[in-house]
Short mmCIF file of N, CA and C and ligand atoms in Angstrom, two decimals:
data_model
loop_
_atom_site.label_atom_id
_atom_site.label_comp_id
_atom_site.label_asym_id
_atom_site.label_seq_id
_atom_site.Cartn_x
_atom_site.Cartn_y
_atom_site.Cartn_z
N MET A 27 108.68 -129.38 -102.07
CA MET A 27 107.25 -129.59 -101.84
C MET A 27 107.04 -130.62 -100.73
N LYS A 28 106.11 -130.30 -99.82
CA LYS A 28 105.82 -131.19 -98.71
C LYS A 28 104.34 -131.57 -98.77
N VAL A 29 104.07 -132.86 -98.82
CA VAL A 29 102.69 -133.31 -98.96
C VAL A 29 102.28 -134.13 -97.74
N GLY A 30 101.15 -133.80 -97.17
CA GLY A 30 100.65 -134.53 -96.01
C GLY A 30 99.69 -135.64 -96.43
N VAL A 31 99.65 -136.68 -95.61
CA VAL A 31 98.61 -137.70 -95.77
C VAL A 31 97.91 -137.78 -94.42
N LEU A 32 96.62 -137.54 -94.42
CA LEU A 32 95.87 -137.62 -93.17
C LEU A 32 95.96 -139.06 -92.68
N ALA A 33 96.52 -139.25 -91.47
CA ALA A 33 96.88 -140.60 -91.01
C ALA A 33 96.11 -140.97 -89.74
N LEU A 34 94.85 -140.57 -89.68
CA LEU A 34 94.03 -140.89 -88.50
C LEU A 34 93.50 -142.31 -88.58
N GLN A 35 93.28 -142.79 -89.80
CA GLN A 35 92.68 -144.11 -90.02
C GLN A 35 92.76 -144.39 -91.52
N GLY A 36 92.69 -145.66 -91.89
CA GLY A 36 92.53 -146.01 -93.30
C GLY A 36 93.84 -146.26 -94.05
N ALA A 37 93.78 -146.10 -95.37
CA ALA A 37 94.86 -146.53 -96.27
C ALA A 37 95.91 -145.45 -96.45
N PHE A 38 96.35 -144.84 -95.34
CA PHE A 38 97.31 -143.73 -95.49
C PHE A 38 98.71 -144.22 -95.87
N ARG A 39 99.10 -145.43 -95.40
CA ARG A 39 100.45 -145.92 -95.72
C ARG A 39 100.63 -146.09 -97.21
N GLU A 40 99.59 -146.60 -97.86
CA GLU A 40 99.66 -146.85 -99.30
C GLU A 40 99.85 -145.54 -100.07
N HIS A 41 99.14 -144.48 -99.63
CA HIS A 41 99.34 -143.17 -100.27
C HIS A 41 100.76 -142.68 -100.04
N ARG A 42 101.22 -142.90 -98.82
CA ARG A 42 102.56 -142.46 -98.47
C ARG A 42 103.60 -143.16 -99.36
N GLU A 43 103.38 -144.44 -99.58
CA GLU A 43 104.32 -145.19 -100.42
C GLU A 43 104.36 -144.64 -101.85
N VAL A 44 103.19 -144.28 -102.38
CA VAL A 44 103.15 -143.71 -103.73
C VAL A 44 103.92 -142.38 -103.75
N LEU A 45 103.66 -141.53 -102.75
CA LEU A 45 104.33 -140.22 -102.71
C LEU A 45 105.84 -140.40 -102.52
N ASP A 46 106.24 -141.35 -101.68
CA ASP A 46 107.66 -141.64 -101.50
C ASP A 46 108.27 -142.06 -102.84
N ALA A 47 107.55 -142.92 -103.56
CA ALA A 47 108.07 -143.40 -104.85
C ALA A 47 108.21 -142.26 -105.84
N LEU A 48 107.40 -141.22 -105.68
CA LEU A 48 107.50 -140.05 -106.56
C LEU A 48 108.59 -139.08 -106.08
N GLY A 49 109.22 -139.42 -104.96
CA GLY A 49 110.32 -138.59 -104.45
C GLY A 49 109.85 -137.33 -103.74
N VAL A 50 108.60 -137.35 -103.25
CA VAL A 50 108.03 -136.18 -102.57
C VAL A 50 108.22 -136.33 -101.07
N GLU A 51 108.54 -135.24 -100.40
CA GLU A 51 108.63 -135.28 -98.94
C GLU A 51 107.21 -135.41 -98.37
N THR A 52 107.03 -136.41 -97.52
CA THR A 52 105.68 -136.74 -97.06
C THR A 52 105.59 -136.68 -95.54
N VAL A 53 104.46 -136.18 -95.04
CA VAL A 53 104.23 -136.09 -93.60
C VAL A 53 102.92 -136.81 -93.27
N GLU A 54 102.95 -137.69 -92.28
CA GLU A 54 101.70 -138.29 -91.81
C GLU A 54 101.06 -137.31 -90.83
N VAL A 55 99.84 -136.90 -91.12
CA VAL A 55 99.19 -135.85 -90.33
C VAL A 55 98.23 -136.45 -89.31
N ARG A 56 98.53 -136.20 -88.03
CA ARG A 56 97.65 -136.63 -86.94
C ARG A 56 97.33 -135.51 -85.98
N THR A 57 98.04 -134.39 -86.13
CA THR A 57 97.83 -133.26 -85.20
C THR A 57 97.69 -131.96 -86.00
N PRO A 58 97.05 -130.95 -85.42
CA PRO A 58 96.91 -129.67 -86.11
C PRO A 58 98.27 -129.09 -86.52
N ALA A 59 99.28 -129.24 -85.65
CA ALA A 59 100.59 -128.65 -85.95
C ALA A 59 101.19 -129.21 -87.23
N GLN A 60 100.92 -130.49 -87.49
CA GLN A 60 101.50 -131.12 -88.68
C GLN A 60 100.93 -130.58 -89.98
N LEU A 61 99.81 -129.87 -89.91
CA LEU A 61 99.22 -129.30 -91.13
C LEU A 61 100.01 -128.09 -91.62
N GLY A 62 100.71 -127.48 -90.68
CA GLY A 62 101.31 -126.17 -90.90
C GLY A 62 102.07 -125.97 -92.19
N ALA A 63 103.11 -126.76 -92.40
CA ALA A 63 104.05 -126.47 -93.47
C ALA A 63 103.73 -127.21 -94.78
N LEU A 64 102.50 -127.69 -94.92
CA LEU A 64 102.21 -128.52 -96.09
C LEU A 64 101.82 -127.71 -97.32
N ASP A 65 102.15 -128.26 -98.50
CA ASP A 65 101.73 -127.66 -99.76
C ASP A 65 100.48 -128.32 -100.31
N ALA A 66 100.19 -129.55 -99.85
CA ALA A 66 99.02 -130.28 -100.32
C ALA A 66 98.75 -131.40 -99.33
N LEU A 67 97.54 -131.97 -99.42
CA LEU A 67 97.16 -133.02 -98.47
C LEU A 67 96.37 -134.10 -99.20
N VAL A 68 96.55 -135.35 -98.75
CA VAL A 68 95.74 -136.46 -99.25
C VAL A 68 94.85 -136.97 -98.12
N LEU A 69 93.57 -137.12 -98.41
CA LEU A 69 92.65 -137.77 -97.46
C LEU A 69 92.40 -139.17 -97.99
N PRO A 70 92.84 -140.19 -97.27
CA PRO A 70 92.80 -141.56 -97.81
C PRO A 70 91.42 -142.21 -97.72
N GLY A 71 91.32 -143.40 -98.28
CA GLY A 71 90.15 -144.23 -98.08
C GLY A 71 90.22 -144.88 -96.71
N GLY A 72 89.12 -145.44 -96.30
CA GLY A 72 89.04 -146.05 -94.98
C GLY A 72 87.59 -146.06 -94.58
N GLU A 73 87.29 -145.49 -93.44
CA GLU A 73 85.91 -145.43 -92.98
C GLU A 73 85.61 -143.97 -92.62
N SER A 74 84.75 -143.36 -93.42
CA SER A 74 84.52 -141.91 -93.26
C SER A 74 83.91 -141.58 -91.90
N THR A 75 83.08 -142.47 -91.36
CA THR A 75 82.43 -142.17 -90.07
C THR A 75 83.50 -142.13 -88.97
N THR A 76 84.42 -143.09 -89.00
CA THR A 76 85.50 -143.12 -88.01
C THR A 76 86.43 -141.93 -88.20
N MET A 77 86.76 -141.65 -89.47
CA MET A 77 87.66 -140.51 -89.72
C MET A 77 87.01 -139.21 -89.27
N SER A 78 85.70 -139.10 -89.46
CA SER A 78 85.01 -137.88 -89.03
C SER A 78 85.15 -137.70 -87.52
N GLN A 79 84.96 -138.79 -86.77
CA GLN A 79 85.13 -138.72 -85.30
C GLN A 79 86.55 -138.33 -84.93
N LEU A 80 87.51 -138.96 -85.61
CA LEU A 80 88.92 -138.71 -85.27
C LEU A 80 89.36 -137.30 -85.66
N LEU A 81 88.72 -136.73 -86.68
CA LEU A 81 89.03 -135.34 -87.04
C LEU A 81 88.68 -134.42 -85.88
N ASP A 82 87.59 -134.75 -85.19
CA ASP A 82 87.20 -133.94 -84.02
C ASP A 82 88.12 -134.20 -82.84
N SER A 83 88.32 -135.49 -82.48
CA SER A 83 89.09 -135.76 -81.27
C SER A 83 90.55 -135.33 -81.42
N SER A 84 91.07 -135.32 -82.64
CA SER A 84 92.48 -134.92 -82.85
C SER A 84 92.63 -133.40 -82.91
N GLY A 85 91.52 -132.71 -83.08
CA GLY A 85 91.59 -131.25 -83.23
C GLY A 85 91.98 -130.81 -84.63
N VAL A 86 92.04 -131.75 -85.56
CA VAL A 86 92.50 -131.41 -86.92
C VAL A 86 91.39 -130.75 -87.74
N ARG A 87 90.11 -131.00 -87.37
CA ARG A 87 89.02 -130.55 -88.25
C ARG A 87 89.05 -129.02 -88.50
N ALA A 88 89.08 -128.25 -87.43
CA ALA A 88 88.95 -126.79 -87.61
C ALA A 88 90.11 -126.18 -88.41
N PRO A 89 91.38 -126.49 -88.06
CA PRO A 89 92.46 -125.91 -88.86
C PRO A 89 92.46 -126.42 -90.30
N LEU A 90 92.04 -127.65 -90.51
CA LEU A 90 91.99 -128.16 -91.88
C LEU A 90 90.88 -127.44 -92.66
N ALA A 91 89.74 -127.24 -92.03
CA ALA A 91 88.65 -126.50 -92.70
C ALA A 91 89.12 -125.11 -93.10
N GLU A 92 89.90 -124.49 -92.23
CA GLU A 92 90.41 -123.15 -92.53
C GLU A 92 91.34 -123.17 -93.74
N ARG A 93 92.23 -124.15 -93.79
CA ARG A 93 93.15 -124.24 -94.93
C ARG A 93 92.38 -124.55 -96.22
N LEU A 94 91.38 -125.42 -96.11
CA LEU A 94 90.60 -125.76 -97.31
C LEU A 94 89.87 -124.53 -97.84
N ALA A 95 89.41 -123.69 -96.94
CA ALA A 95 88.72 -122.47 -97.36
C ALA A 95 89.66 -121.53 -98.12
N ASP A 96 90.96 -121.66 -97.88
CA ASP A 96 91.96 -120.85 -98.58
C ASP A 96 92.45 -121.48 -99.87
N GLY A 97 91.85 -122.60 -100.31
CA GLY A 97 92.24 -123.19 -101.57
C GLY A 97 93.42 -124.14 -101.49
N PHE A 98 93.58 -124.77 -100.33
CA PHE A 98 94.63 -125.78 -100.10
C PHE A 98 94.40 -126.97 -101.04
N PRO A 99 95.41 -127.37 -101.86
CA PRO A 99 95.21 -128.52 -102.75
C PRO A 99 95.02 -129.81 -101.96
N VAL A 100 93.96 -130.53 -102.27
CA VAL A 100 93.66 -131.74 -101.52
C VAL A 100 93.15 -132.82 -102.47
N LEU A 101 93.60 -134.04 -102.22
CA LEU A 101 93.13 -135.21 -102.98
C LEU A 101 92.41 -136.12 -102.00
N GLY A 102 91.14 -136.39 -102.26
CA GLY A 102 90.37 -137.29 -101.38
C GLY A 102 89.96 -138.53 -102.14
N THR A 103 90.34 -139.69 -101.62
CA THR A 103 89.98 -140.93 -102.30
C THR A 103 89.00 -141.72 -101.43
N CYS A 104 87.94 -142.17 -102.06
CA CYS A 104 86.94 -143.04 -101.41
C CYS A 104 86.40 -142.37 -100.14
N ALA A 105 86.68 -142.89 -98.95
CA ALA A 105 86.21 -142.21 -97.74
C ALA A 105 86.68 -140.75 -97.72
N GLY A 106 87.87 -140.49 -98.26
CA GLY A 106 88.38 -139.12 -98.34
C GLY A 106 87.50 -138.23 -99.20
N MET A 107 86.93 -138.81 -100.25
CA MET A 107 85.98 -138.06 -101.09
C MET A 107 84.72 -137.73 -100.30
N ILE A 108 84.25 -138.70 -99.51
CA ILE A 108 83.06 -138.47 -98.69
C ILE A 108 83.30 -137.28 -97.75
N LEU A 109 84.50 -137.22 -97.20
CA LEU A 109 84.82 -136.15 -96.24
C LEU A 109 84.90 -134.77 -96.89
N LEU A 110 85.05 -134.72 -98.21
CA LEU A 110 85.18 -133.43 -98.89
C LEU A 110 83.87 -132.98 -99.55
N ALA A 111 82.91 -133.90 -99.67
CA ALA A 111 81.70 -133.63 -100.45
C ALA A 111 80.73 -132.67 -99.73
N ARG A 112 79.92 -132.00 -100.54
CA ARG A 112 78.89 -131.09 -99.99
C ARG A 112 77.78 -131.88 -99.30
N GLU A 113 77.39 -133.02 -99.91
CA GLU A 113 76.27 -133.77 -99.36
C GLU A 113 76.60 -135.26 -99.31
N VAL A 114 76.32 -135.90 -98.18
CA VAL A 114 76.56 -137.33 -98.03
C VAL A 114 75.21 -138.02 -97.85
N VAL A 115 74.89 -138.90 -98.79
CA VAL A 115 73.64 -139.65 -98.72
C VAL A 115 73.96 -140.99 -98.04
N ASP A 116 73.09 -141.42 -97.13
CA ASP A 116 73.33 -142.64 -96.36
C ASP A 116 74.54 -142.51 -95.44
N GLY A 117 74.79 -141.31 -95.00
CA GLY A 117 75.85 -141.10 -94.01
C GLY A 117 75.29 -141.43 -92.63
N ARG A 118 76.18 -141.51 -91.65
CA ARG A 118 75.69 -141.65 -90.29
C ARG A 118 75.35 -140.24 -89.81
N PRO A 119 74.28 -140.08 -89.02
CA PRO A 119 73.84 -138.72 -88.68
C PRO A 119 74.94 -137.86 -88.05
N ASP A 120 75.87 -138.50 -87.34
CA ASP A 120 76.89 -137.69 -86.66
C ASP A 120 78.12 -137.43 -87.54
N GLN A 121 78.16 -137.94 -88.76
CA GLN A 121 79.36 -137.72 -89.55
C GLN A 121 79.28 -136.38 -90.27
N GLN A 122 80.41 -135.71 -90.34
CA GLN A 122 80.43 -134.38 -90.95
C GLN A 122 81.47 -134.31 -92.05
N SER A 123 81.13 -133.57 -93.10
CA SER A 123 82.07 -133.40 -94.20
C SER A 123 82.45 -131.94 -94.34
N PHE A 124 83.54 -131.69 -95.07
CA PHE A 124 84.03 -130.31 -95.21
C PHE A 124 83.22 -129.52 -96.25
N GLY A 125 82.56 -130.22 -97.16
CA GLY A 125 81.72 -129.51 -98.13
C GLY A 125 82.48 -128.58 -99.06
N VAL A 126 83.67 -128.99 -99.50
CA VAL A 126 84.46 -128.11 -100.36
C VAL A 126 84.42 -128.51 -101.84
N ILE A 127 83.65 -129.55 -102.16
CA ILE A 127 83.40 -129.85 -103.58
C ILE A 127 81.91 -130.13 -103.71
N ASP A 128 81.32 -129.53 -104.76
CA ASP A 128 79.87 -129.52 -104.89
C ASP A 128 79.37 -130.85 -105.48
N LEU A 129 79.42 -131.87 -104.65
CA LEU A 129 78.99 -133.21 -105.05
C LEU A 129 78.04 -133.76 -104.01
N ALA A 130 77.09 -134.58 -104.47
CA ALA A 130 76.37 -135.45 -103.53
C ALA A 130 76.91 -136.85 -103.75
N VAL A 131 77.32 -137.51 -102.67
CA VAL A 131 77.86 -138.86 -102.79
C VAL A 131 77.06 -139.80 -101.89
N ARG A 132 76.87 -141.02 -102.39
CA ARG A 132 76.15 -142.01 -101.59
C ARG A 132 77.15 -143.02 -101.06
N ARG A 133 77.19 -143.18 -99.77
CA ARG A 133 78.14 -144.12 -99.15
C ARG A 133 77.82 -145.56 -99.55
N ASN A 134 78.86 -146.33 -99.77
CA ASN A 134 78.75 -147.78 -99.97
C ASN A 134 77.83 -148.17 -101.13
N ALA A 135 77.64 -147.25 -102.10
CA ALA A 135 76.65 -147.50 -103.14
C ALA A 135 77.09 -148.58 -104.12
N TYR A 136 78.38 -148.89 -104.16
CA TYR A 136 78.85 -149.94 -105.07
C TYR A 136 78.82 -151.31 -104.39
N GLY A 137 78.15 -151.41 -103.26
CA GLY A 137 77.99 -152.72 -102.64
C GLY A 137 79.01 -152.98 -101.55
N ARG A 138 79.07 -154.24 -101.15
CA ARG A 138 79.88 -154.62 -100.01
C ARG A 138 81.33 -154.87 -100.43
N GLN A 139 82.14 -155.17 -99.43
CA GLN A 139 83.56 -155.42 -99.67
C GLN A 139 83.75 -156.47 -100.77
N ARG A 140 82.95 -157.52 -100.73
CA ARG A 140 83.16 -158.62 -101.70
C ARG A 140 82.74 -158.22 -103.11
N ASP A 141 82.02 -157.09 -103.26
CA ASP A 141 81.66 -156.61 -104.59
C ASP A 141 82.72 -155.69 -105.18
N SER A 142 83.88 -155.61 -104.55
CA SER A 142 84.95 -154.75 -105.05
C SER A 142 85.34 -155.16 -106.47
N PHE A 143 85.75 -154.20 -107.26
CA PHE A 143 86.10 -154.50 -108.65
C PHE A 143 87.15 -153.53 -109.16
N GLU A 144 87.72 -153.89 -110.31
CA GLU A 144 88.68 -153.01 -110.96
C GLU A 144 88.13 -152.64 -112.34
N ALA A 145 88.29 -151.38 -112.72
CA ALA A 145 87.79 -150.94 -114.03
C ALA A 145 88.85 -150.09 -114.72
N ASP A 146 88.96 -150.28 -116.02
CA ASP A 146 89.91 -149.51 -116.82
C ASP A 146 89.23 -148.18 -117.17
N LEU A 147 89.74 -147.08 -116.62
CA LEU A 147 89.07 -145.78 -116.76
C LEU A 147 89.78 -144.90 -117.78
N ALA A 148 89.01 -144.14 -118.56
CA ALA A 148 89.57 -143.10 -119.43
C ALA A 148 89.60 -141.81 -118.62
N VAL A 149 90.81 -141.25 -118.44
CA VAL A 149 90.95 -140.07 -117.58
C VAL A 149 91.41 -138.87 -118.39
N ASP A 150 90.61 -137.82 -118.38
CA ASP A 150 90.93 -136.57 -119.07
C ASP A 150 92.21 -135.96 -118.54
N GLY A 151 93.14 -135.67 -119.42
CA GLY A 151 94.33 -134.92 -119.02
C GLY A 151 95.43 -135.75 -118.38
N LEU A 152 95.20 -137.05 -118.21
CA LEU A 152 96.22 -137.89 -117.57
C LEU A 152 97.18 -138.43 -118.63
N ARG A 153 98.46 -138.39 -118.33
CA ARG A 153 99.46 -138.97 -119.21
C ARG A 153 99.11 -140.44 -119.44
N GLY A 154 99.01 -140.84 -120.69
CA GLY A 154 98.66 -142.23 -121.00
C GLY A 154 97.15 -142.43 -121.17
N GLY A 155 96.38 -141.51 -120.60
CA GLY A 155 94.93 -141.50 -120.88
C GLY A 155 94.07 -142.47 -120.10
N ARG A 156 94.64 -143.63 -119.70
CA ARG A 156 93.80 -144.61 -119.00
C ARG A 156 94.40 -144.91 -117.64
N PHE A 157 93.54 -145.34 -116.73
CA PHE A 157 94.01 -145.62 -115.37
C PHE A 157 93.19 -146.77 -114.79
N PRO A 158 93.87 -147.72 -114.10
CA PRO A 158 93.13 -148.83 -113.49
C PRO A 158 92.47 -148.37 -112.18
N GLY A 159 91.15 -148.33 -112.18
CA GLY A 159 90.42 -147.88 -110.98
C GLY A 159 90.05 -149.07 -110.10
N VAL A 160 90.52 -149.05 -108.85
CA VAL A 160 90.19 -150.11 -107.89
C VAL A 160 89.07 -149.58 -106.98
N PHE A 161 87.91 -150.22 -107.04
CA PHE A 161 86.74 -149.76 -106.28
C PHE A 161 86.47 -150.72 -105.13
N ILE A 162 86.51 -150.21 -103.89
CA ILE A 162 86.27 -151.05 -102.71
C ILE A 162 85.17 -150.40 -101.87
N ARG A 163 84.03 -151.04 -101.80
CA ARG A 163 82.92 -150.47 -101.01
C ARG A 163 82.83 -148.96 -101.25
N ALA A 164 82.85 -148.63 -102.54
CA ALA A 164 83.06 -147.23 -102.93
C ALA A 164 81.79 -146.40 -102.81
N PRO A 165 81.99 -145.12 -102.52
CA PRO A 165 80.87 -144.19 -102.59
C PRO A 165 80.57 -143.87 -104.06
N ARG A 166 79.29 -143.58 -104.36
CA ARG A 166 78.93 -143.23 -105.73
C ARG A 166 78.57 -141.74 -105.79
N ILE A 167 79.14 -141.07 -106.79
CA ILE A 167 78.80 -139.66 -107.00
C ILE A 167 77.41 -139.62 -107.63
N GLU A 168 76.46 -138.99 -106.95
CA GLU A 168 75.07 -138.98 -107.45
C GLU A 168 74.71 -137.70 -108.17
N SER A 169 75.36 -136.59 -107.82
CA SER A 169 75.13 -135.36 -108.59
C SER A 169 76.35 -134.47 -108.45
N VAL A 170 76.59 -133.69 -109.50
CA VAL A 170 77.74 -132.78 -109.49
C VAL A 170 77.24 -131.37 -109.79
N GLY A 171 77.80 -130.41 -109.08
CA GLY A 171 77.45 -129.00 -109.29
C GLY A 171 78.14 -128.44 -110.52
N GLU A 172 77.74 -127.23 -110.90
CA GLU A 172 78.24 -126.59 -112.13
C GLU A 172 79.74 -126.37 -112.15
N ARG A 173 80.31 -126.10 -110.99
CA ARG A 173 81.74 -125.77 -110.97
C ARG A 173 82.63 -127.01 -110.91
N VAL A 174 82.00 -128.18 -110.90
CA VAL A 174 82.77 -129.42 -110.80
C VAL A 174 83.11 -129.93 -112.20
N GLU A 175 84.39 -130.25 -112.38
CA GLU A 175 84.85 -130.80 -113.65
C GLU A 175 84.96 -132.32 -113.47
N VAL A 176 84.26 -133.08 -114.31
CA VAL A 176 84.35 -134.53 -114.23
C VAL A 176 85.50 -135.00 -115.11
N LEU A 177 86.46 -135.73 -114.53
CA LEU A 177 87.67 -136.13 -115.26
C LEU A 177 87.61 -137.58 -115.72
N ALA A 178 86.77 -138.39 -115.07
CA ALA A 178 86.60 -139.78 -115.50
C ALA A 178 85.25 -140.27 -115.01
N SER A 179 84.67 -141.17 -115.81
CA SER A 179 83.39 -141.78 -115.41
C SER A 179 83.49 -143.27 -115.61
N HIS A 180 82.64 -143.99 -114.89
CA HIS A 180 82.52 -145.43 -115.08
C HIS A 180 81.04 -145.73 -115.23
N GLU A 181 80.68 -146.32 -116.36
CA GLU A 181 79.27 -146.58 -116.68
C GLU A 181 78.43 -145.33 -116.46
N ASP A 182 78.91 -144.23 -117.02
CA ASP A 182 78.21 -142.93 -117.00
C ASP A 182 78.09 -142.28 -115.62
N VAL A 183 78.75 -142.83 -114.63
CA VAL A 183 78.76 -142.21 -113.31
C VAL A 183 80.14 -141.61 -113.08
N PRO A 184 80.22 -140.32 -112.71
CA PRO A 184 81.53 -139.72 -112.46
C PRO A 184 82.27 -140.47 -111.35
N VAL A 185 83.58 -140.68 -111.54
CA VAL A 185 84.38 -141.36 -110.50
C VAL A 185 85.64 -140.57 -110.14
N LEU A 186 85.95 -139.54 -110.95
CA LEU A 186 87.10 -138.68 -110.66
C LEU A 186 86.66 -137.26 -111.03
N ALA A 187 86.80 -136.34 -110.09
CA ALA A 187 86.27 -135.00 -110.33
C ALA A 187 87.13 -133.98 -109.61
N ARG A 188 86.98 -132.72 -110.06
CA ARG A 188 87.77 -131.68 -109.43
C ARG A 188 86.99 -130.37 -109.39
N GLN A 189 87.18 -129.64 -108.35
CA GLN A 189 86.66 -128.26 -108.26
C GLN A 189 87.79 -127.42 -107.69
N GLY A 190 88.40 -126.61 -108.53
CA GLY A 190 89.55 -125.83 -108.09
C GLY A 190 90.66 -126.75 -107.63
N ALA A 191 91.11 -126.56 -106.41
CA ALA A 191 92.24 -127.33 -105.89
C ALA A 191 91.81 -128.64 -105.24
N VAL A 192 90.51 -128.92 -105.29
CA VAL A 192 89.99 -130.14 -104.64
C VAL A 192 89.78 -131.22 -105.70
N VAL A 193 90.46 -132.37 -105.52
CA VAL A 193 90.34 -133.48 -106.46
C VAL A 193 89.81 -134.69 -105.68
N VAL A 194 88.80 -135.36 -106.22
CA VAL A 194 88.26 -136.53 -105.52
C VAL A 194 88.13 -137.72 -106.47
N ALA A 195 88.32 -138.92 -105.90
CA ALA A 195 88.15 -140.15 -106.66
C ALA A 195 87.34 -141.12 -105.82
N SER A 196 86.38 -141.81 -106.45
CA SER A 196 85.64 -142.80 -105.67
C SER A 196 86.42 -144.11 -105.61
N PHE A 197 87.50 -144.20 -106.40
CA PHE A 197 88.32 -145.41 -106.39
C PHE A 197 89.62 -145.16 -105.63
N HIS A 198 90.52 -146.15 -105.62
CA HIS A 198 91.75 -146.10 -104.83
C HIS A 198 93.00 -146.07 -105.71
N PRO A 199 93.44 -144.89 -106.15
CA PRO A 199 94.63 -144.84 -107.01
C PRO A 199 95.89 -145.33 -106.29
N GLU A 200 95.87 -145.33 -104.97
CA GLU A 200 97.06 -145.74 -104.20
C GLU A 200 97.22 -147.25 -104.19
N LEU A 201 96.20 -147.99 -104.65
CA LEU A 201 96.27 -149.45 -104.60
C LEU A 201 96.55 -150.08 -105.95
N SER A 202 96.70 -149.26 -107.00
CA SER A 202 96.82 -149.87 -108.32
C SER A 202 98.27 -150.02 -108.76
N GLY A 203 99.22 -149.59 -107.94
CA GLY A 203 100.62 -149.71 -108.32
C GLY A 203 100.99 -148.78 -109.47
N ASP A 204 100.19 -147.74 -109.68
CA ASP A 204 100.40 -146.80 -110.77
C ASP A 204 100.51 -145.40 -110.15
N LEU A 205 101.62 -144.72 -110.44
CA LEU A 205 101.89 -143.46 -109.74
C LEU A 205 101.29 -142.24 -110.44
N ARG A 206 100.72 -142.45 -111.64
CA ARG A 206 100.44 -141.28 -112.48
C ARG A 206 99.36 -140.35 -111.95
N LEU A 207 98.38 -140.88 -111.24
CA LEU A 207 97.32 -140.00 -110.77
C LEU A 207 97.82 -139.07 -109.66
N HIS A 208 98.64 -139.61 -108.77
CA HIS A 208 99.24 -138.76 -107.73
C HIS A 208 100.18 -137.73 -108.37
N GLU A 209 100.93 -138.20 -109.35
CA GLU A 209 101.87 -137.30 -110.05
C GLU A 209 101.09 -136.15 -110.69
N TRP A 210 99.98 -136.49 -111.33
CA TRP A 210 99.14 -135.47 -111.96
C TRP A 210 98.60 -134.49 -110.91
N PHE A 211 98.13 -135.03 -109.78
CA PHE A 211 97.60 -134.17 -108.71
C PHE A 211 98.66 -133.17 -108.25
N LEU A 212 99.91 -133.62 -108.18
CA LEU A 212 100.97 -132.76 -107.65
C LEU A 212 101.51 -131.78 -108.68
N THR A 213 101.21 -132.00 -109.95
CA THR A 213 101.74 -131.11 -110.99
C THR A 213 100.62 -130.35 -111.68
N GLU A 214 100.01 -130.95 -112.68
CA GLU A 214 98.92 -130.27 -113.38
C GLU A 214 97.73 -130.03 -112.48
N GLY A 215 97.53 -130.97 -111.56
CA GLY A 215 96.37 -130.87 -110.67
C GLY A 215 96.48 -129.70 -109.72
N GLU A 216 97.69 -129.21 -109.55
CA GLU A 216 97.92 -128.16 -108.57
C GLU A 216 97.65 -126.78 -109.19
N ARG A 217 96.97 -125.96 -108.46
CA ARG A 217 96.79 -124.60 -108.93
C ARG A 217 97.17 -123.66 -107.81
N1 LIG B 307 82.46 -147.16 -97.03
C1 LIG B 307 83.50 -146.31 -96.61
C2 LIG B 307 82.97 -145.07 -95.92
O1 LIG B 307 81.81 -144.82 -95.87
C3 LIG B 307 84.39 -145.90 -97.75
C4 LIG B 307 85.10 -147.11 -98.31
C5 LIG B 307 86.55 -146.89 -98.63
O2 LIG B 307 87.14 -145.85 -98.37
N2 LIG B 307 87.15 -147.94 -99.15
O3 LIG B 307 83.76 -144.35 -95.39
#
C-alpha cells in the first residue's frame, strides 16, 4: 500500500511521520505525476486558502478531482477538511474546494491560534473508543448531509465524519502522538 500526503503547505511532515510509524510506504505529493500510484491520500492541516492556490499552480487540482470522483480514499484534517467540503463559510472568495463530502464548514470558527485546545473524543468504531483531539484554529462543521456518517462530536458539533471513502476531521490526529486514527483510515476506513 502506498499513501500520499499532499505536501504543498502545512502539517504534511507530521502526517508522514505517523504513516512511517505505521510502516506504510509514503509519498509527499507536489506534482500530478506523484498522484499516480497511490492507494490513498492525506490532505493535511495548514492554510486552506494557500493550499487552494498551490493546488492550481502545481497542476494537482484537476487530476486529484478526477481521482476523488472515482472514490479515491482520502483523509482531510483541518484545512484538509475545508478543501474536501461542499460548502465553505467565511472562505476567501478565490478559494475552491473539491466538494466531495456533503458538509458546510466554517473557517476558523473555533477562534484564533491562542484558543487552541485538546478534547477527549468518543470515536465510533475506533479501537479503544476514545481519541485526543487537538484543535488549532479549527473549522467547525455547521451542517451535514444525509449521506454523511458522523463518527465523533465535541459539544454536539460533529468533528470527525465520513462519506464513502472520504474521511474528515476538524482536529489534528497527526499531532496527538496517537497512531490509531490513521491506522483506522487505512484499514476499516478504507472501502
Ligand atoms: N484556518 C485554517 C484554514 O482556513 C485551518 C487551520 C488548520 O488547518 N490548523 O485553512
